Amino acid sequence: MDIIETLKMYEDQGYLDKETIHGAIMESAKKYPDKDAVIDFEGTYTYRQLDDYSNYLADYFIKEGLKKDDTVLLQLPNIRLYVAVLLGLLKAGIKPVLMLPTHREKELESVGNTIHSKAYIGCVEFLGGEYVSMAYKLFKEGRLNVEKIFADTTFTGDDGYEAEVLPGFGDKVIGTEYNDYVNNYRDTALYLLSGGTTNLPKLIPRIHEAYVYNARATCKVTDITDKSVYLAVLSTSHDYPLTSPGILGCLYSGGTIVLCHTAGFDEAFDMIERYKVTFTSIVPAIALIWAEVLDWYEADFSSLERISLGAAKLDRELALKLIDKLDIKLHQAYGLGEGITCYTSIDDPLDVILETQGKPVSKGDSVKIVDANGNELSPYEQGELLEKGPYTFMGYYGNEALNENLFTEDGYLHTGDKAYLDADGNVVICGRVKEQINRAGENVSPVEVETILRKHPDIKDATVFGRPDERLGERTTAMIISDNPELTNTDIVQFFIKEGIAQYKIPDEIHFTEKFLYTNVGKVDKKNLRRLLEESEQDEQRRNKRKTD
């Protein structure tokens, strides 16, 4: 079944409603013209202002030589301008590639040249990062073949090159009408980037009507309405804070978006109190910091009703502390930029909320767990999670080799995630299918070892990965964060023995650190932690060699 046939099938079944992303937001602007739509530290756009400004930007981009179906690299942080530019590009039929603030030269060069981007849009400077100069450097060296660079303010290169300055919001914008640039609801609207730890991100095309439905279905589970005030603390160029339900779901519902520059607790807590935030989405790494400061930080959280937690393993005690300290309802979430979104419901039993990632948000979603031979497994048996549904994507852009075995013959997407279903059909994510450590012929699950380590009263957090070993094949390496300077490797080994854990699951090496590195979606960046550890060991070997010489 091809893309159009698949979309038509889901349209006929009543899931997809032939909407464009910008069209859905324009409908909200008609209903709530004078209501606050987007708030950041600099000010506010009402729905009417956002609609007018994005109309103006759509015309501006077309007049600047961009055309329908062109692609542009969009690398703006969580500011009002991001929402207006994103909406303006969509109205013009120009396809933004949502670069994250953490992306640097390597990612810009790879993504931009893979998709043949016509332009780059970014900030000259934000929180110490110089984004336009980074793009300009690549452009000047011939490594980024864009035709234009757009900036939020004046930028002049060392050779006199001047970036195009985006028009600001002002009187000239008011009343700008929408010019229909013939956007089709079955067109690709935008491109997300995979958020894993692979060398280079993969391009994920998202279709208008499918992506609108994704957000609308999630809004129903999380009860997002026109009364909702959504706080975006994660980068809104990622799927989770963009549309699960995210800023798009909130705008479709007529709610208000509040944008944080960072996920810092002081900034976020101030925004929650000042703008009476009702809902936010975070990851466990952020939740851990928030929970720690709640013991002494004074703020008014009375408006906050719900928090969604996803993207990584949730510690039970951490979740209970958030519920108790903030007096909120909690959702666990699991999702892919490529497709499936799962959520627990606030009506679920507490154990389901704390221990599972819930059910798919759409009745049109189908999930199953299979073994290595593709055989479907029974509840509680672990295997790979396969899924398909009305908003699942149809394959990566420009990567036919990867797409070749991405789907089963009956259309299920291989997620690569190891999981099981409980008796009620709730999804429980256990790690990555390939994230096993082959230690002397025994398969060790990093997630399982991490869970055991976190049970130790003196361990705040832990991450586990494999490293090459001549004798074992792979050895189990644990990195630990602890406030107890007296904690030793022996103490931890004894803890495993006391817990009755199999000998082969005990970490072969343990390293203490003050903090972890994280990927752009809040997952521990094991790849870079492993690299830094190896570089540190190499430096130590060189120092020792110089001493002996």
GROMACS .gro file of C-alpha atoms in nm, residues 242-520:
model
  279
  242LEU     CA    1   0.619   2.007   1.973
  243THR     CA    2   0.320   1.782   1.932
  244SER     CA    3   0.275   1.531   2.216
  245PRO     CA    4   0.058   1.734   2.286
  246GLY     CA    5   0.316   2.013   2.290
  247ILE     CA    6   0.285   2.360   2.149
  248LEU     CA    7   0.093   2.249   1.840
  249GLY     CA    8  -0.166   2.054   2.036
  250CYS     CA    9  -0.213   2.348   2.270
  251LEU     CA   10  -0.260   2.590   1.979
  252TYR     CA   11  -0.509   2.359   1.806
  253SER     CA   12  -0.709   2.358   2.131
  254GLY     CA   13  -0.703   2.735   2.182
  255GLY     CA   14  -0.475   2.721   2.485
  256THR     CA   15  -0.172   2.935   2.571
  257ILE     CA   16   0.195   2.844   2.524
  258VAL     CA   17   0.464   2.967   2.763
  259LEU     CA   18   0.821   2.925   2.633
  260CYS     CA   19   1.122   2.872   2.860
  261HIS     CA   20   1.472   2.938   2.732
  262THR     CA   21   1.606   2.650   2.941
  263ALA     CA   22   1.476   2.377   3.170
  264GLY     CA   23   1.639   2.540   3.474
  265PHE     CA   24   1.417   2.510   3.778
  266ASP     CA   25   1.434   2.879   3.869
  267GLU     CA   26   1.324   2.989   3.522
  268ALA     CA   27   1.056   2.721   3.490
  269PHE     CA   28   0.916   2.770   3.840
  270ASP     CA   29   0.894   3.145   3.788
  271MET     CA   30   0.703   3.092   3.462
  272ILE     CA   31   0.467   2.844   3.628
  273GLU     CA   32   0.382   3.092   3.901
  274ARG     CA   33   0.368   3.403   3.681
  275TYR     CA   34   0.153   3.262   3.400
  276LYS     CA   35  -0.051   3.005   3.594
  277VAL     CA   36   0.082   2.711   3.394
  278THR     CA   37  -0.141   2.402   3.403
  279PHE     CA   38   0.066   2.143   3.215
  280THR     CA   39   0.426   2.071   3.118
  281SER     CA   40   0.635   1.792   2.966
  282ILE     CA   41   0.979   1.703   3.101
  283VAL     CA   42   1.225   1.413   3.112
  284PRO     CA   43   1.343   1.226   3.424
  285ALA     CA   44   1.682   1.403   3.427
  286ILE     CA   45   1.504   1.737   3.466
  287ALA     CA   46   1.250   1.592   3.708
  288LEU     CA   47   1.535   1.478   3.934
  289ILE     CA   48   1.670   1.833   3.964
  290TRP     CA   49   1.324   1.982   4.014
  291ALA     CA   50   1.243   1.731   4.287
  292GLU     CA   51   1.563   1.808   4.477
  293VAL     CA   52   1.503   2.184   4.493
  294LEU     CA   53   1.136   2.146   4.591
  295ASP     CA   54   1.260   2.075   4.944
  296TRP     CA   55   1.366   2.439   4.982
  297TYR     CA   56   1.243   2.644   4.684
  298GLU     CA   57   0.930   2.847   4.756
  299ALA     CA   58   0.689   2.910   4.468
  300ASP     CA   59   0.318   2.898   4.395
  301PHE     CA   60   0.245   2.578   4.202
  302SER     CA   61  -0.130   2.584   4.266
  303SER     CA   62  -0.216   2.623   3.896
  304LEU     CA   63  -0.010   2.321   3.788
  305GLU     CA   64  -0.237   2.024   3.725
  306ARG     CA   65  -0.029   1.772   3.532
  307ILE     CA   66   0.322   1.678   3.431
  308SER     CA   67   0.413   1.440   3.151
  309LEU     CA   68   0.734   1.242   3.190
  310GLY     CA   69   0.894   1.057   2.900
  311ALA     CA   70   1.206   0.976   2.694
  312ALA     CA   71   1.384   0.778   2.968
  313LYS     CA   72   1.332   0.538   3.257
  314LEU     CA   73   1.130   0.691   3.543
  315ASP     CA   74   1.231   0.620   3.900
  316ARG     CA   75   0.930   0.533   4.116
  317GLU     CA   76   1.040   0.730   4.422
  318LEU     CA   77   1.114   1.036   4.208
  319ALA     CA   78   0.766   1.020   4.057
  320LEU     CA   79   0.601   0.988   4.398
  321LYS     CA   80   0.797   1.286   4.528
  322LEU     CA   81   0.680   1.504   4.238
  323ILE     CA   82   0.319   1.400   4.294
  324ASP     CA   83   0.345   1.474   4.665
  325LYS     CA   84   0.542   1.800   4.652
  326LEU     CA   85   0.355   1.957   4.359
  327ASP     CA   86   0.012   1.800   4.422
  328ILE     CA   87  -0.022   1.711   4.055
  329LYS     CA   88  -0.141   1.426   3.835
  330LEU     CA   89   0.132   1.245   3.646
  331HIS     CA   90   0.141   1.098   3.298
  332GLN     CA   91   0.410   0.862   3.178
  333ALA     CA   92   0.470   0.890   2.806
  334TYR     CA   93   0.654   0.706   2.533
  335GLY     CA   94   0.682   0.812   2.174
  336LEU     CA   95   0.881   0.823   1.855
  337GLY     CA   96   0.932   1.111   1.617
  338GLU     CA   97   0.858   0.845   1.355
  339GLY     CA   98   0.518   0.755   1.494
  340ILE     CA   99   0.363   0.593   1.798
  341THR     CA  100   0.269   0.800   2.103
  342CYS     CA  101   0.167   0.624   2.426
  343TYR     CA  102   0.035   0.784   2.745
  344THR     CA  103  -0.092   0.670   3.079
  345SER     CA  104  -0.425   0.818   3.185
  346ILE     CA  105  -0.476   1.004   3.511
  347ASP     CA  106  -0.757   0.754   3.576
  348ASP     CA  107  -0.513   0.462   3.563
  349PRO     CA  108  -0.417   0.290   3.889
  350LEU     CA  109  -0.106   0.447   4.043
  351ASP     CA  110   0.106   0.138   3.974
  352VAL     CA  111   0.019   0.159   3.603
  353ILE     CA  112   0.120   0.527   3.595
  354LEU     CA  113   0.447   0.462   3.777
  355GLU     CA  114   0.549   0.135   3.610
  356THR     CA  115   0.424   0.154   3.249
  357GLN     CA  116   0.422   0.391   2.955
  358GLY     CA  117   0.050   0.347   2.902
  359LYS     CA  118  -0.144   0.273   2.585
  360PRO     CA  119  -0.135   0.424   2.233
  361VAL     CA  120  -0.327   0.752   2.213
  362SER     CA  121  -0.531   0.641   1.910
  363LYS     CA  122  -0.763   0.345   1.862
  364GLY     CA  123  -0.618   0.333   1.511
  365ASP     CA  124  -0.275   0.244   1.654
  366SER     CA  125  -0.173  -0.120   1.661
  367VAL     CA  126   0.119  -0.256   1.863
  368LYS     CA  127   0.265  -0.600   1.914
  369ILE     CA  128   0.574  -0.755   2.071
  370VAL     CA  129   0.774  -1.003   1.866
  371ASP     CA  130   1.079  -1.223   1.914
  372ALA     CA  131   1.386  -1.226   1.690
  373ASN     CA  132   1.201  -1.445   1.439
  374GLY     CA  133   0.900  -1.216   1.419
  375ASN     CA  134   0.672  -1.437   1.628
  376GLU     CA  135   0.419  -1.248   1.838
  377LEU     CA  136   0.476  -1.285   2.212
  378SER     CA  137   0.234  -1.316   2.502
  379PRO     CA  138   0.184  -1.052   2.775
  380TYR     CA  139   0.492  -0.995   2.993
  381GLU     CA  140   0.727  -1.158   2.740
  382GLN     CA  141   0.998  -0.917   2.627
  383GLY     CA  142   1.074  -0.857   2.261
  384GLU     CA  143   1.082  -0.582   2.001
  385LEU     CA  144   0.791  -0.338   1.990
  386LEU     CA  145   0.632  -0.312   1.645
  387GLU     CA  146   0.366  -0.052   1.564
  388LYS     CA  147   0.156   0.103   1.291
  389GLY     CA  148  -0.118   0.362   1.287
  390PRO     CA  149  -0.269   0.673   1.129
  391TYR     CA  150   0.020   0.904   1.217
  392THR     CA  151   0.315   0.667   1.176
  393PHE     CA  152   0.560   0.794   0.916
  394MET     CA  153   0.632   0.615   0.589
  395GLY     CA  154   1.012   0.607   0.594
  396TYR     CA  155   1.324   0.822   0.637
  397TYR     CA  156   1.413   1.082   0.378
  398GLY     CA  157   1.702   0.990   0.149
  399ASN     CA  158   1.793   0.667   0.327
  400GLU     CA  159   1.668   0.375   0.120
  401ALA     CA  160   1.915   0.132   0.276
  402LEU     CA  161   1.769   0.202   0.620
  403ASN     CA  162   1.410   0.196   0.494
  404GLU     CA  163   1.453  -0.141   0.324
  405ASN     CA  164   1.400  -0.345   0.641
  406LEU     CA  165   1.228  -0.079   0.849
  407PHE     CA  166   0.875  -0.216   0.804
  408THR     CA  167   0.732  -0.567   0.815
  409GLU     CA  168   0.541  -0.706   0.519
  410ASP     CA  169   0.212  -0.617   0.690
  411GLY     CA  170   0.321  -0.256   0.750
  412TYR     CA  171   0.446  -0.256   1.109
  413LEU     CA  172   0.737  -0.026   1.195
  414HIS     CA  173   1.037  -0.182   1.369
  415THR     CA  174   1.089   0.057   1.661
  416GLY     CA  175   1.411  -0.106   1.783
  417ASP     CA  176   1.278  -0.074   2.138
  418LYS     CA  177   1.266  -0.373   2.371
  419ALA     CA  178   0.934  -0.389   2.553
  420TYR     CA  179   0.648  -0.601   2.678
  421LEU     CA  180   0.273  -0.558   2.714
  422ASP     CA  181   0.104  -0.617   3.049
  423ALA     CA  182  -0.227  -0.800   3.082
  424ASP     CA  183  -0.421  -0.480   3.011
  425GLY     CA  184  -0.221  -0.384   2.702
  426ASN     CA  185  -0.004  -0.118   2.863
  427VAL     CA  186   0.339  -0.078   2.704
  428VAL     CA  187   0.647  -0.120   2.923
  429ILE     CA  188   0.975  -0.011   2.764
  430CYS     CA  189   1.279  -0.213   2.876
  431GLY     CA  190   1.555  -0.058   2.666
  432ARG     CA  191   1.684  -0.101   2.313
  433VAL     CA  192   1.677  -0.438   2.140
  434LYS     CA  193   2.046  -0.407   2.057
  435GLU     CA  194   2.138  -0.247   2.389
  436GLN     CA  195   2.253  -0.573   2.541
  437ILE     CA  196   2.601  -0.626   2.682
  438ASN     CA  197   2.738  -0.962   2.572
  439ARG     CA  198   2.950  -1.044   2.874
  440ALA     CA  199   3.126  -1.378   2.840
  441GLY     CA  200   2.826  -1.520   2.655
  442GLU     CA  201   2.568  -1.383   2.902
  443ASN     CA  202   2.333  -1.105   2.793
  444VAL     CA  203   2.331  -0.820   3.044
  445SER     CA  204   2.057  -0.557   3.026
  446PRO     CA  205   2.197  -0.208   3.102
  447VAL     CA  206   1.849  -0.091   3.211
  448GLU     CA  207   1.821  -0.375   3.462
  449VAL     CA  208   2.163  -0.302   3.615
  450GLU     CA  209   2.083   0.072   3.629
  451THR     CA  210   1.759  -0.005   3.814
  452ILE     CA  211   1.946  -0.213   4.072
  453LEU     CA  212   2.211   0.056   4.122
  454ARG     CA  213   1.947   0.324   4.180
  455LYS     CA  214   1.805   0.119   4.467
  456HIS     CA  215   2.124   0.180   4.666
  457PRO     CA  216   2.050   0.456   4.921
  458ASP     CA  217   2.373   0.643   4.841
  459ILE     CA  218   2.335   0.641   4.461
  460LYS     CA  219   2.144   0.933   4.308
  461ASP     CA  220   2.168   0.813   3.950
  462ALA     CA  221   2.348   0.556   3.739
  463THR     CA  222   2.410   0.469   3.377
  464VAL     CA  223   2.549   0.145   3.241
  465PHE     CA  224   2.707   0.050   2.907
  466GLY     CA  225   2.941  -0.208   2.759
  467ARG     CA  226   3.309  -0.165   2.669
  468PRO     CA  227   3.536  -0.400   2.470
  469ASP     CA  228   3.724  -0.652   2.683
  470GLU     CA  229   3.981  -0.907   2.560
  471ARG     CA  230   3.878  -1.169   2.815
  472LEU     CA  231   3.502  -1.111   2.845
  473GLY     CA  232   3.421  -0.980   2.499
  474GLU     CA  233   3.238  -0.691   2.665
  475ARG     CA  234   3.266  -0.571   3.022
  476THR     CA  235   2.987  -0.399   3.210
  477THR     CA  236   3.075  -0.039   3.292
  478ALA     CA  237   2.876   0.167   3.543
  479MET     CA  238   2.900   0.542   3.596
  480ILE     CA  239   2.750   0.665   3.920
  481ILE     CA  240   2.646   0.994   4.077
  482SER     CA  241   2.659   0.992   4.457
  483ASP     CA  242   2.672   1.251   4.733
  484ASN     CA  243   2.854   1.010   4.963
  485PRO     CA  244   3.233   1.048   4.918
  486GLU     CA  245   3.286   0.734   5.131
  487LEU     CA  246   3.097   0.506   4.892
  488THR     CA  247   3.334   0.250   4.737
  489ASN     CA  248   3.325  -0.006   4.460
  490THR     CA  249   3.331  -0.279   4.722
  491ASP     CA  250   3.022  -0.134   4.890
  492ILE     CA  251   2.835  -0.151   4.559
  493VAL     CA  252   2.946  -0.507   4.483
  494GLN     CA  253   2.834  -0.612   4.831
  495PHE     CA  254   2.498  -0.446   4.768
  496PHE     CA  255   2.447  -0.659   4.455
  497ILE     CA  256   2.536  -0.972   4.647
  498LYS     CA  257   2.298  -0.880   4.931
  499GLU     CA  258   2.020  -0.819   4.676
  500GLY     CA  259   2.074  -1.168   4.539
  501ILE     CA  260   2.171  -1.051   4.192
  502ALA     CA  261   2.342  -1.292   3.955
  503GLN     CA  262   2.720  -1.257   3.960
  504TYR     CA  263   2.745  -1.182   3.587
  505LYS     CA  264   2.522  -0.874   3.629
  506ILE     CA  265   2.756  -0.703   3.876
  507PRO     CA  266   2.944  -0.418   3.701
  508ASP     CA  267   3.299  -0.507   3.610
  509GLU     CA  268   3.410  -0.147   3.654
  510ILE     CA  269   3.256   0.146   3.840
  511HIS     CA  270   3.335   0.513   3.788
  512PHE     CA  271   3.208   0.806   3.992
  513THR     CA  272   3.110   1.134   3.828
  514GLU     CA  273   2.941   1.458   3.926
  515LYS     CA  274   2.704   1.469   3.628
  516PHE     CA  275   2.608   1.290   3.307
  517LEU     CA  276   2.598   1.413   2.951
  518TYR     CA  277   2.257   1.409   2.786
  519THR     CA  278   2.132   1.388   2.430
  520ASN     CA  279   1.897   1.654   2.291
   0.00000   0.00000   0.00000
